[in-house]
PDB file of C-alpha atoms in Angstrom:
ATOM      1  CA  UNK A   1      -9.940 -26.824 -10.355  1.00  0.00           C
ATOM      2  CA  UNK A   2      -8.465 -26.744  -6.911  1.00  0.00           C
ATOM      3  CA  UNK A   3      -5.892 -28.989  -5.924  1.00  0.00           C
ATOM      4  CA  UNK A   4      -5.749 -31.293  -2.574  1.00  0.00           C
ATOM      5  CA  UNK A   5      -3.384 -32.646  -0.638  1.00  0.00           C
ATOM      6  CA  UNK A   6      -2.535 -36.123   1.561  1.00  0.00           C
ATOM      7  CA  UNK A   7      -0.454 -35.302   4.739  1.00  0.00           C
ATOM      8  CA  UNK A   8       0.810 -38.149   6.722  1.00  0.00           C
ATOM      9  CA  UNK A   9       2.994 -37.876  10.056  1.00  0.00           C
ATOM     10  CA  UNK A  10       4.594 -40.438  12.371  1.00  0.00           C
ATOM     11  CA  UNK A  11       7.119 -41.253  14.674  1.00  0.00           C
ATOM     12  CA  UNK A  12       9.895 -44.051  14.444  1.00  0.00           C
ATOM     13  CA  UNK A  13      12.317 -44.923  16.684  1.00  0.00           C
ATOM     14  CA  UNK A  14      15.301 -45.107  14.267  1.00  0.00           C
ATOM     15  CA  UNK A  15      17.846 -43.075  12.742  1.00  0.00           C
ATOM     16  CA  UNK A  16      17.382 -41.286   9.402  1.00  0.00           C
ATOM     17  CA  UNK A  17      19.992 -43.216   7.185  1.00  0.00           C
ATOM     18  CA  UNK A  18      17.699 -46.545   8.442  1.00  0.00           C
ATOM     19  CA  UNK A  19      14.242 -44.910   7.440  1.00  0.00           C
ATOM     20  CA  UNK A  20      15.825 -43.619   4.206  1.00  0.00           C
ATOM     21  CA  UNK A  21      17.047 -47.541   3.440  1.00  0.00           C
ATOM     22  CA  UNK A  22      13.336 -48.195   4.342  1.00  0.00           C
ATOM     23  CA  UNK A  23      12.042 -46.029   1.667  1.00  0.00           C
ATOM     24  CA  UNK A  24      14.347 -46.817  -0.859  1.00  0.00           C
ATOM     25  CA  UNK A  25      15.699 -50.654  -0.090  1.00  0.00           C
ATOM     26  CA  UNK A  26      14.289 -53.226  -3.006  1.00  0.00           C
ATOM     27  CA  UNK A  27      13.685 -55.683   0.243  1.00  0.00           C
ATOM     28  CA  UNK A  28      12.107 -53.290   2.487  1.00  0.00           C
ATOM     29  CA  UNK A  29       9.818 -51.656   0.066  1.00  0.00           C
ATOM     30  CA  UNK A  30       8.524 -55.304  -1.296  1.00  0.00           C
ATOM     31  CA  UNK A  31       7.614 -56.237   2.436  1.00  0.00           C
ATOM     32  CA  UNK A  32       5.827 -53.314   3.279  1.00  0.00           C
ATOM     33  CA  UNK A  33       4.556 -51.865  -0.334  1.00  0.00           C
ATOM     34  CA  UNK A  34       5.189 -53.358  -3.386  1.00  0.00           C
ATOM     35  CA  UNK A  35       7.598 -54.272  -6.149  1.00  0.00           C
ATOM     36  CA  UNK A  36       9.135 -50.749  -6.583  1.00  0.00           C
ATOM     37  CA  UNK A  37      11.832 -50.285  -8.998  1.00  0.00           C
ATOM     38  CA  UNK A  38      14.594 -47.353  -9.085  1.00  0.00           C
ATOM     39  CA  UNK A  39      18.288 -45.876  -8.987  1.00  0.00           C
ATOM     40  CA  UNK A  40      16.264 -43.354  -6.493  1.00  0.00           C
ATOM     41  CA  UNK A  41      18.315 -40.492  -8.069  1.00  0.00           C
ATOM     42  CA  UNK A  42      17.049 -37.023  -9.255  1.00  0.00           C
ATOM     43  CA  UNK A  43      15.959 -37.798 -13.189  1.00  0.00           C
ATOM     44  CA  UNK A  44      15.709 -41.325 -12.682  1.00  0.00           C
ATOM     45  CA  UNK A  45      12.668 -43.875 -12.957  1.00  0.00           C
ATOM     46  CA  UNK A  46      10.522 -45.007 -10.686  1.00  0.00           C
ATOM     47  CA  UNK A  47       7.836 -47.300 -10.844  1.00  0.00           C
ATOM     48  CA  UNK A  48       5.879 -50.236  -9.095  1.00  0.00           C
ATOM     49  CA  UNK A  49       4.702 -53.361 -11.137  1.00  0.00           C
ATOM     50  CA  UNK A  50       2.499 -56.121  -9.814  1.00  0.00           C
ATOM     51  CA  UNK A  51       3.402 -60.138  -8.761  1.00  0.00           C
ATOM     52  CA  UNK A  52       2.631 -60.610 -12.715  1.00  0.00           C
ATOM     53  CA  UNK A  53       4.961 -57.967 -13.796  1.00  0.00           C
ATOM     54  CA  UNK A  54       2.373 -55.675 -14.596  1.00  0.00           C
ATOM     55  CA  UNK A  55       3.346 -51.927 -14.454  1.00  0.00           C
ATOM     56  CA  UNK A  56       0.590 -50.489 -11.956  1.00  0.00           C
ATOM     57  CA  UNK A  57       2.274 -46.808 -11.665  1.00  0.00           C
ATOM     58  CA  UNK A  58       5.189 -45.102 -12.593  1.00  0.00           C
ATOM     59  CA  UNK A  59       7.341 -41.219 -11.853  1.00  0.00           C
ATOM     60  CA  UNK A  60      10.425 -39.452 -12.066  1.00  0.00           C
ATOM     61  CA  UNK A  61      12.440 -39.103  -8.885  1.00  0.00           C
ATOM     62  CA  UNK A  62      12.862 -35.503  -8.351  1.00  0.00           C
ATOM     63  CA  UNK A  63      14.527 -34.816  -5.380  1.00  0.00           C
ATOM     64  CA  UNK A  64      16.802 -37.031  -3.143  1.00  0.00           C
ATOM     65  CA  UNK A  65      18.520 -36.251  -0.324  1.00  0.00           C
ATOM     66  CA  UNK A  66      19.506 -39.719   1.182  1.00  0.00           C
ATOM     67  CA  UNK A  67      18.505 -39.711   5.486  1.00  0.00           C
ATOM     68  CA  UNK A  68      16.534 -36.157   4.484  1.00  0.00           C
ATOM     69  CA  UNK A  69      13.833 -35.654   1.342  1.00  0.00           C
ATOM     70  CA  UNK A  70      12.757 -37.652  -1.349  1.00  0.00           C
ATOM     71  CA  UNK A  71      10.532 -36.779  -3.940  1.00  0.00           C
ATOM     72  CA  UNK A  72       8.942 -38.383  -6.729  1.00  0.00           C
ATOM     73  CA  UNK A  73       5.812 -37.827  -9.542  1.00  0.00           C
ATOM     74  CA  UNK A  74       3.307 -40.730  -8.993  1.00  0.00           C
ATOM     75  CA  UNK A  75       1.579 -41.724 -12.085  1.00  0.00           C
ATOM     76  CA  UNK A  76      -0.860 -44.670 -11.907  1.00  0.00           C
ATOM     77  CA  UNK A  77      -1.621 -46.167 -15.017  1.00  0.00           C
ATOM     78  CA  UNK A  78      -4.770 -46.350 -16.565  1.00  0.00           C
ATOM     79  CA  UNK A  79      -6.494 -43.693 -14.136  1.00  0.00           C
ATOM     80  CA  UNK A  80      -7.186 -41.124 -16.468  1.00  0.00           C
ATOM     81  CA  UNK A  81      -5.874 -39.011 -13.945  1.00  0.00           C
ATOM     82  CA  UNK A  82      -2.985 -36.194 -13.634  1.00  0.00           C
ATOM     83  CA  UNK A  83       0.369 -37.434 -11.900  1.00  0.00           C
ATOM     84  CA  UNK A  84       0.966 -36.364  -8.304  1.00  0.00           C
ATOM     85  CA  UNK A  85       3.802 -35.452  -6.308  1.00  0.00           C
ATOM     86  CA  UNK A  86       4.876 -37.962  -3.179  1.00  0.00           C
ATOM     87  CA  UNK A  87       7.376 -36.665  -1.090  1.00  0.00           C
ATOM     88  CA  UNK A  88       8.986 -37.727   2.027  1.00  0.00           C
ATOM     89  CA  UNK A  89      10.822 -35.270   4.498  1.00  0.00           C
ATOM     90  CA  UNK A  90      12.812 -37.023   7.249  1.00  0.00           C
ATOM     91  CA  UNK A  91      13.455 -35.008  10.572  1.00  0.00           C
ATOM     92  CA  UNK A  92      13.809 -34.364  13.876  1.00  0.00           C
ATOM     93  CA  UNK A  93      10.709 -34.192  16.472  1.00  0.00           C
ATOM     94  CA  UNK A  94       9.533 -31.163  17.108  1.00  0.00           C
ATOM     95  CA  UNK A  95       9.900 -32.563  21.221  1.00  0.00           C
ATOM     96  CA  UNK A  96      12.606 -33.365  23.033  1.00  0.00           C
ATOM     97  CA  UNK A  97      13.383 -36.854  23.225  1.00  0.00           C
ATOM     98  CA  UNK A  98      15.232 -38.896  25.817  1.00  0.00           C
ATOM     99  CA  UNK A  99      19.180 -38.724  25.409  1.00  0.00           C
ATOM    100  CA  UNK A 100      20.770 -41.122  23.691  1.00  0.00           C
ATOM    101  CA  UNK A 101      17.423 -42.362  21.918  1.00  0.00           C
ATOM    102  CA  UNK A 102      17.082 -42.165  18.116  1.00  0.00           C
ATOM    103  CA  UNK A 103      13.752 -40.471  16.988  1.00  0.00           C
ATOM    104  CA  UNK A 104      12.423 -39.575  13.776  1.00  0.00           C
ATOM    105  CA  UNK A 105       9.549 -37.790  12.228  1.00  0.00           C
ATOM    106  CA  UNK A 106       8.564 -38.872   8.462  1.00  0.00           C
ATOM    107  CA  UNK A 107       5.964 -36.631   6.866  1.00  0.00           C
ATOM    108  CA  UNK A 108       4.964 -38.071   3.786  1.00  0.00           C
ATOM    109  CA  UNK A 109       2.603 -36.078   1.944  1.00  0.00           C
ATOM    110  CA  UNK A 110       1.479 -36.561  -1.784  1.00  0.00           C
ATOM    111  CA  UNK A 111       0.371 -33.373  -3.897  1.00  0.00           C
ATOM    112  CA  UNK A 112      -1.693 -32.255  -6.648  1.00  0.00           C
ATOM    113  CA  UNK A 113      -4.951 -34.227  -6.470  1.00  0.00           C
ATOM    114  CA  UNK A 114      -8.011 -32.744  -8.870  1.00  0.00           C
ATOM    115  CA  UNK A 115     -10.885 -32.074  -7.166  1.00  0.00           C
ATOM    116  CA  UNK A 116     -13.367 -34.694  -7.061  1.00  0.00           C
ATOM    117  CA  UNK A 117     -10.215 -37.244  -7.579  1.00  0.00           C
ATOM    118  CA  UNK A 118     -11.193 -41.317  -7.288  1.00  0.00           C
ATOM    119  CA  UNK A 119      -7.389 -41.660  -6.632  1.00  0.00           C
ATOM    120  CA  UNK A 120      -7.252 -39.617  -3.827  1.00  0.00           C
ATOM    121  CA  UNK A 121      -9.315 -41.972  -1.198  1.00  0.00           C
ATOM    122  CA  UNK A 122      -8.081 -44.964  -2.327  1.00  0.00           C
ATOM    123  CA  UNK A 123      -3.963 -43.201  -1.681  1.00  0.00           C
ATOM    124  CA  UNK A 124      -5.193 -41.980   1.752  1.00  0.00           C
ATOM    125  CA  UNK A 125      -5.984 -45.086   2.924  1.00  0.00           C
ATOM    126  CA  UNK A 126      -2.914 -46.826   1.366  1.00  0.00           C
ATOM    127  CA  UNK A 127      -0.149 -44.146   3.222  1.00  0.00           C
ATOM    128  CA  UNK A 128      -1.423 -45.093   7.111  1.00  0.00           C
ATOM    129  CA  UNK A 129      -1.070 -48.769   6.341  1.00  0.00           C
ATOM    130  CA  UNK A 130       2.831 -48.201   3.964  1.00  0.00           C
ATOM    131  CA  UNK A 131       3.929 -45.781   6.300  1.00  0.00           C
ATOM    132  CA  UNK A 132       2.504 -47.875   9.505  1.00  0.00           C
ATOM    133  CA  UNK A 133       4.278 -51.035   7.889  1.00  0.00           C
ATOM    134  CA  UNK A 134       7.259 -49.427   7.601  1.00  0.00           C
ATOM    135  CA  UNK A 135       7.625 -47.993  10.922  1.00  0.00           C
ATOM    136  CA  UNK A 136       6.617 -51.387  12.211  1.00  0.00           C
ATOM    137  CA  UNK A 137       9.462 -52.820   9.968  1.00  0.00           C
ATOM    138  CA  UNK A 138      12.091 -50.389  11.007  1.00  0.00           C
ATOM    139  CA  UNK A 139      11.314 -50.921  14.765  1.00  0.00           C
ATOM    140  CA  UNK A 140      11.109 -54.365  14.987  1.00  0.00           C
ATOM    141  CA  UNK A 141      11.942 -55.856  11.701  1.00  0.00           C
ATOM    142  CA  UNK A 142       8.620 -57.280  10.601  1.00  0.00           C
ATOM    143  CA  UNK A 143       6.421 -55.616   8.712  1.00  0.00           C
ATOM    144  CA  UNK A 144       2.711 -55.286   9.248  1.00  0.00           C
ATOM    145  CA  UNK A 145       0.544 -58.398   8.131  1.00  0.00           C
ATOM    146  CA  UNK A 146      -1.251 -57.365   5.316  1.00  0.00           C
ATOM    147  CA  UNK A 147      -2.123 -59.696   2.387  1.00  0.00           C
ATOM    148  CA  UNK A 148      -1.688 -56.861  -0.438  1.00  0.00           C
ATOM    149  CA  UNK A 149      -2.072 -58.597  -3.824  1.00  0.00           C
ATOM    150  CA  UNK A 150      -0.755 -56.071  -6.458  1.00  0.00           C
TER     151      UNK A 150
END
């Protein structure tokens, strides 16, 4: 079977040590993801649990490069599906930006998807409204206004 992929890319006005703390901070992931627990170190565990402490998906963090790459297997539990890869690649804009002005690109992108996946829609959706939050939360220090109930 064929495998697909979810690309994501935005924008923030930031630096990348403050996106990486946005990816990986307990506070900042709660307000504009989930519950997400982990030592975000190669070999270590990741995983997201719900307001009842219910485990909803779990990894392995396999690459970290703090203000650069982060990768991770995604595993949700109960799916019946493979795990995926998510990774996140910090950089500089392709364009020039205005001196003196902090700009990042974040390309999240999350690999391995079966064909005819049920996962795949529903993870599509959720990366413009995470990574949206977060680059709301990074700019202006609120987060987006969504009621997620995990």
């Amino acid at each position: 079977m064929p495998l697909r992929d979810i690309s994501y890319v935005i924008h923030i006005a930031s630096t990348p040590d403050q996106v990486w703390q946005a990816l990986t901070g307990a506070k900042a992931l709660q307000q504009n993801w989930g519950v997400i627990h982990s030592k975000w170190t190669p070999g270590a565990r990741v995983e997201e649990v719900s307001d009842s402490g219910k485990l909803l998906w779990q990894g392995e963090v396999l690459e970290a490069e703090p203000g650069r790459h982060l990768s991770f297997t995604f595993d949700v539990v109960g799916s019946g599906e493979k795990p995926t890869n998510v990774s996140f690649d910090i950089a500089a804009p392709a364009s020039a930006t205005s001196p003196h002005e902090a700009v990042v690109r974040l390309t999240t992108t999350q690999s391995g998807f079966a064909e005819g996946s049920k996962l795949m829609p529903e993870c599509a959706r959720a990366w413009t409204e995470i990574m949206s939050s977060i680059k709301s939360y990074v700019e202006t220090g609120k987060p987006l206004p969504f009621a997620w109930k995990h």
